[in-house]
Structures are given as C-alpha cells and as structure tokens.
PDB file of C-alpha atoms in Angstrom:
ATOM      1  CA  MET A 112     161.608 133.375  29.125  1.00 54.00           C
ATOM      2  CA  HIS A 113     159.425 131.546  31.621  1.00 53.00           C
ATOM      3  CA  THR A 114     156.953 133.243  33.982  1.00 50.00           C
ATOM      4  CA  THR A 115     155.655 131.559  37.068  1.00 49.00           C
ATOM      5  CA  MET A 116     152.424 132.739  38.667  1.00 46.00           C
ATOM      6  CA  ARG A 117     151.640 132.003  42.280  1.00 50.00           C
ATOM      7  CA  ALA A 118     148.451 132.514  44.240  1.00 50.00           C
ATOM      8  CA  GLY A 119     148.631 135.267  46.811  1.00 44.00           C
ATOM      9  CA  LEU A 120     147.592 138.779  47.703  1.00 42.00           C
ATOM     10  CA  ALA A 121     148.870 142.007  46.361  1.00 38.00           C
ATOM     11  CA  ALA A 122     148.124 145.406  47.813  1.00 38.00           C
ATOM     12  CA  VAL A 123     147.745 148.455  45.659  1.00 36.00           C
ATOM     13  CA  ALA A 124     147.475 151.817  47.324  1.00 38.00           C
ATOM     14  CA  ALA A 125     146.376 155.038  45.732  1.00 37.00           C
ATOM     15  CA  ALA A 126     145.993 158.479  47.167  1.00 37.00           C
ATOM     16  CA  PHE A 127     143.775 161.270  45.919  1.00 35.00           C
ATOM     17  CA  PHE A 128     144.107 164.785  47.192  1.00 35.00           C
ATOM     18  CA  PHE A 129     141.511 167.397  46.293  1.00 36.00           C
ATOM     19  CA  VAL A 130     143.151 170.769  46.550  1.00 40.00           C
ATOM     20  CA  GLY A 131     140.291 172.766  45.092  1.00 44.00           C
ATOM     21  CA  CYS A 132     139.086 173.605  41.676  1.00 46.00           C
ATOM     22  CA  SER A 133     141.093 175.969  39.573  1.00 48.00           C
ATOM     23  CA  CYS A 134     138.431 175.790  36.883  1.00 55.00           C
ATOM     24  CA  GLY A 135     139.300 179.060  35.258  1.00 72.00           C
ATOM     25  CA  GLY A 136     138.527 181.577  37.936  1.00 86.00           C
ATOM     26  CA  PRO A 137     137.692 182.369  41.527  1.00 94.00           C
ATOM     27  CA  THR A 138     135.089 180.312  43.381  1.00 95.00           C
ATOM     28  CA  VAL A 139     131.773 181.568  44.737  1.00 96.00           C
ATOM     29  CA  SER A 140     131.981 182.580  48.405  1.00 95.00           C
ATOM     30  CA  LYS A 141     128.406 183.782  48.942  1.00 96.00           C
ATOM     31  CA  VAL A 142     125.278 185.152  47.297  1.00 98.00           C
ATOM     32  CA  VAL A 143     123.377 188.119  48.737  1.00 98.00           C
ATOM     33  CA  ILE A 144     119.820 188.989  47.722  1.00 98.00           C
ATOM     34  CA  THR A 145     118.665 192.601  47.796  1.00 98.00           C
ATOM     35  CA  PRO A 146     116.521 194.244  48.887  1.00 98.00           C
ATOM     36  CA  ALA A 147     116.636 192.317  52.151  1.00 97.00           C
ATOM     37  CA  SER A 148     113.246 191.244  53.538  1.00 97.00           C
ATOM     38  CA  PRO A 149     111.058 193.164  51.082  1.00 98.00           C
ATOM     39  CA  SER A 150     107.272 193.503  51.250  1.00 97.00           C
ATOM     40  CA  VAL A 151     104.938 193.373  48.282  1.00 97.00           C
ATOM     41  CA  GLU A 152     101.183 193.826  48.064  1.00 96.00           C
ATOM     42  CA  ARG A 153      99.163 190.821  46.937  1.00 96.00           C
ATOM     43  CA  GLY A 154      98.887 190.918  43.134  1.00 95.00           C
ATOM     44  CA  ASN A 155     101.982 193.101  42.714  1.00 96.00           C
ATOM     45  CA  THR A 156     105.640 192.337  42.031  1.00 97.00           C
ATOM     46  CA  VAL A 157     109.015 193.157  43.517  1.00 98.00           C
ATOM     47  CA  SER A 158     112.331 192.663  41.703  1.00 98.00           C
ATOM     48  CA  LEU A 159     115.154 191.022  43.636  1.00 98.00           C
ATOM     49  CA  THR A 160     118.849 191.152  42.758  1.00 98.00           C
ATOM     50  CA  ALA A 161     121.362 188.383  43.466  1.00 98.00           C
ATOM     51  CA  THR A 162     124.988 189.447  43.874  1.00 98.00           C
ATOM     52  CA  ALA A 163     127.753 186.842  44.113  1.00 97.00           C
ATOM     53  CA  THR A 164     130.979 187.462  46.004  1.00 96.00           C
ATOM     54  CA  PHE A 165     133.958 185.411  44.858  1.00 96.00           C
ATOM     55  CA  SER A 166     137.065 184.062  46.598  1.00 95.00           C
ATOM     56  CA  ASP A 167     139.113 186.965  45.203  1.00 95.00           C
ATOM     57  CA  SER A 168     136.622 189.456  46.778  1.00 96.00           C
ATOM     58  CA  SER A 169     135.199 190.467  43.392  1.00 96.00           C
ATOM     59  CA  THR A 170     131.419 190.747  43.016  1.00 97.00           C
ATOM     60  CA  LYS A 171     129.010 190.198  40.143  1.00 97.00           C
ATOM     61  CA  ASP A 172     125.284 190.680  39.590  1.00 98.00           C
ATOM     62  CA  VAL A 173     124.110 187.104  38.913  1.00 97.00           C
ATOM     63  CA  THR A 174     120.359 187.761  38.942  1.00 97.00           C
ATOM     64  CA  ALA A 175     119.913 186.520  35.369  1.00 96.00           C
ATOM     65  CA  GLU A 176     122.153 183.461  35.913  1.00 96.00           C
ATOM     66  CA  ALA A 177     120.914 182.271  39.299  1.00 97.00           C
ATOM     67  CA  THR A 178     118.285 179.601  39.823  1.00 97.00           C
ATOM     68  CA  TRP A 179     115.456 181.063  41.900  1.00 98.00           C
ATOM     69  CA  SER A 180     112.991 179.233  44.144  1.00 97.00           C
ATOM     70  CA  VAL A 181     110.331 180.034  46.715  1.00 98.00           C
ATOM     71  CA  ALA A 182     109.577 177.984  49.829  1.00 98.00           C
ATOM     72  CA  ASP A 183     105.781 178.469  49.787  1.00 97.00           C
ATOM     73  CA  GLY A 184     104.288 178.816  46.322  1.00 97.00           C
ATOM     74  CA  ALA A 185     100.863 179.595  47.801  1.00 97.00           C
ATOM     75  CA  ILE A 186     102.202 182.892  49.156  1.00 98.00           C
ATOM     76  CA  ALA A 187     104.412 184.036  46.279  1.00 98.00           C
ATOM     77  CA  ALA A 188     105.981 182.966  43.004  1.00 97.00           C
ATOM     78  CA  VAL A 189     109.439 183.844  41.682  1.00 98.00           C
ATOM     79  CA  SER A 190     110.372 184.004  38.018  1.00 96.00           C
ATOM     80  CA  ASN A 191     113.053 181.745  36.589  1.00 93.00           C
ATOM     81  CA  THR A 192     112.619 182.858  32.983  1.00 91.00           C
ATOM     82  CA  ASP A 193     113.514 186.093  31.183  1.00 89.00           C
ATOM     83  CA  THR A 194     112.716 188.215  34.239  1.00 93.00           C
ATOM     84  CA  ARG A 195     114.532 186.153  36.861  1.00 96.00           C
ATOM     85  CA  GLY A 196     114.180 187.247  40.454  1.00 97.00           C
ATOM     86  CA  VAL A 197     110.795 188.942  40.041  1.00 98.00           C
ATOM     87  CA  VAL A 198     108.489 187.926  42.905  1.00 98.00           C
ATOM     88  CA  THR A 199     104.711 188.082  42.555  1.00 97.00           C
ATOM     89  CA  GLY A 200     102.643 188.196  45.739  1.00 97.00           C
ATOM     90  CA  SER A 201      99.770 185.696  45.707  1.00 96.00           C
ATOM     91  CA  ASN A 202      98.429 185.471  49.261  1.00 97.00           C
ATOM     92  CA  VAL A 203      99.113 187.308  52.514  1.00 97.00           C
ATOM     93  CA  GLY A 204     102.004 185.779  54.457  1.00 98.00           C
ATOM     94  CA  THR A 205     105.783 185.426  54.536  1.00 98.00           C
ATOM     95  CA  THR A 206     107.917 182.992  52.557  1.00 98.00           C
ATOM     96  CA  THR A 207     111.601 182.518  51.816  1.00 98.00           C
ATOM     97  CA  VAL A 208     113.005 183.193  48.345  1.00 98.00           C
ATOM     98  CA  LYS A 209     116.340 181.569  47.473  1.00 98.00           C
ATOM     99  CA  ALA A 210     118.870 182.138  44.674  1.00 98.00           C
ATOM    100  CA  ILE A 211     121.535 179.535  43.825  1.00 97.00           C
ATOM    101  CA  PHE A 212     124.491 180.410  41.604  1.00 97.00           C
ATOM    102  CA  VAL A 213     127.077 177.926  40.289  1.00 95.00           C
ATOM    103  CA  ALA A 214     130.436 178.973  38.798  1.00 93.00           C
ATOM    104  CA  ASN A 215     133.961 177.603  38.476  1.00 90.00           C
ATOM    105  CA  GLY A 216     133.114 174.335  40.204  1.00 91.00           C
ATOM    106  CA  SER A 217     131.559 176.037  43.216  1.00 94.00           C
ATOM    107  CA  GLN A 218     128.094 176.983  44.398  1.00 95.00           C
ATOM    108  CA  GLY A 219     126.722 179.797  46.513  1.00 96.00           C
ATOM    109  CA  GLU A 220     123.230 180.509  47.696  1.00 97.00           C
ATOM    110  CA  GLY A 221     121.414 183.344  49.361  1.00 97.00           C
ATOM    111  CA  SER A 222     117.917 183.818  50.687  1.00 98.00           C
ATOM    112  CA  THR A 223     115.578 186.475  51.977  1.00 98.00           C
ATOM    113  CA  ASP A 224     112.100 186.483  53.453  1.00 98.00           C
ATOM    114  CA  VAL A 225     109.410 188.163  51.353  1.00 98.00           C
ATOM    115  CA  THR A 226     106.231 189.365  53.044  1.00 98.00           C
ATOM    116  CA  VAL A 227     103.045 189.616  51.005  1.00 98.00           C
ATOM    117  CA  THR A 228     100.597 192.155  52.392  1.00 97.00           C
ATOM    118  CA  ALA A 229      96.955 192.879  51.674  1.00 94.00           C
ATOM    119  CA  PRO A 230      96.253 195.885  49.481  1.00 88.00           C
ATOM    120  CA  PRO A 231      94.713 198.883  51.239  1.00 85.00           C
ATOM    121  CA  LYS A 232      90.946 198.653  51.806  1.00 80.00           C
ATOM    122  CA  GLY A 233      88.944 199.785  48.834  1.00 71.00           C
ATOM    123  CA  THR A 234      91.580 198.551  46.378  1.00 63.00           C
ATOM    124  CA  VAL A 235      90.493 196.180  43.637  1.00 66.00           C
ATOM    125  CA  VAL A 236      93.086 193.579  42.670  1.00 62.00           C
ATOM    126  CA  VAL A 237      92.675 192.048  39.223  1.00 68.00           C
ATOM    127  CA  THR A 238      94.557 188.801  38.748  1.00 65.00           C
ATOM    128  CA  PRO A 239      94.825 187.323  35.249  1.00 69.00           C
ATOM    129  CA  ARG A 240      93.195 183.939  34.846  1.00 69.00           C
ATOM    130  CA  THR A 241      95.614 181.127  33.983  1.00 65.00           C
ATOM    131  CA  GLY A 242      94.887 177.809  32.405  1.00 59.00           C
TER     132      GLY A 242
END
C-alpha cells in the first residue's frame, strides 16, 4: 500500500454545547441573609444566617458552609471560622456583609447592610487586646 501526502488545508469543526451542570443535585438560585439590615452596638456581636434556595425550590441553612466577607473591616468583622456569620461591631458606621455559597457547580451570594451603633452614654466597652 502506498500513501501520498499533499500540502493543503484541512478544516476540523467541533461544537460544544453547555446544557448545565447535573452535578448530583439542584443548582443554587440565591442566598438570603437574615436578619436583614441588622444593627449591633460597637463591641457586641450579631449572628447572621445564610439560607440558600435551589433550582428545585428547596432551601437549606448554609451559614456554616458559606464564605463570609465584609466590605469595610474598620466598621465590622465577620467570622469565617467555627462561628461563621457572627459579626462584631468595631466602629460606628454601616458596611455590607456578604455570604457566598457554592454547590453542584453553581454559586449564589447574598448580602445585607450591618449598622454599628455607639453604645448608650455611660456604657463602658471593653475590647480585648489582640497581638
């Protein structure tokens, strides 16, 4: 058998269609943080809950699984360790707290504004020293 090769062009076409991920369950539609727009006195904490809603309309508390962040760390801090979603007020002001939850190849996020207020006059706030 004899094969002859000639110079030229060949076109190869491929198509890829992404239909969605059926990675073992419904995808995340949204994440809601409660309570909505809470206030906390400087030096105190407030616990937030993140609830995911899925494409099949089911819901799940994902507080312990979500990744939490705060827009302005000078105003408040949010825990991402054993007590996820716990916000500590640092300075008077308002900042946004966000929770991101990833499941079944999808991601949802929710946010709420947290307002840190001054304690009532005559109140002594003791803040532990760090470092």
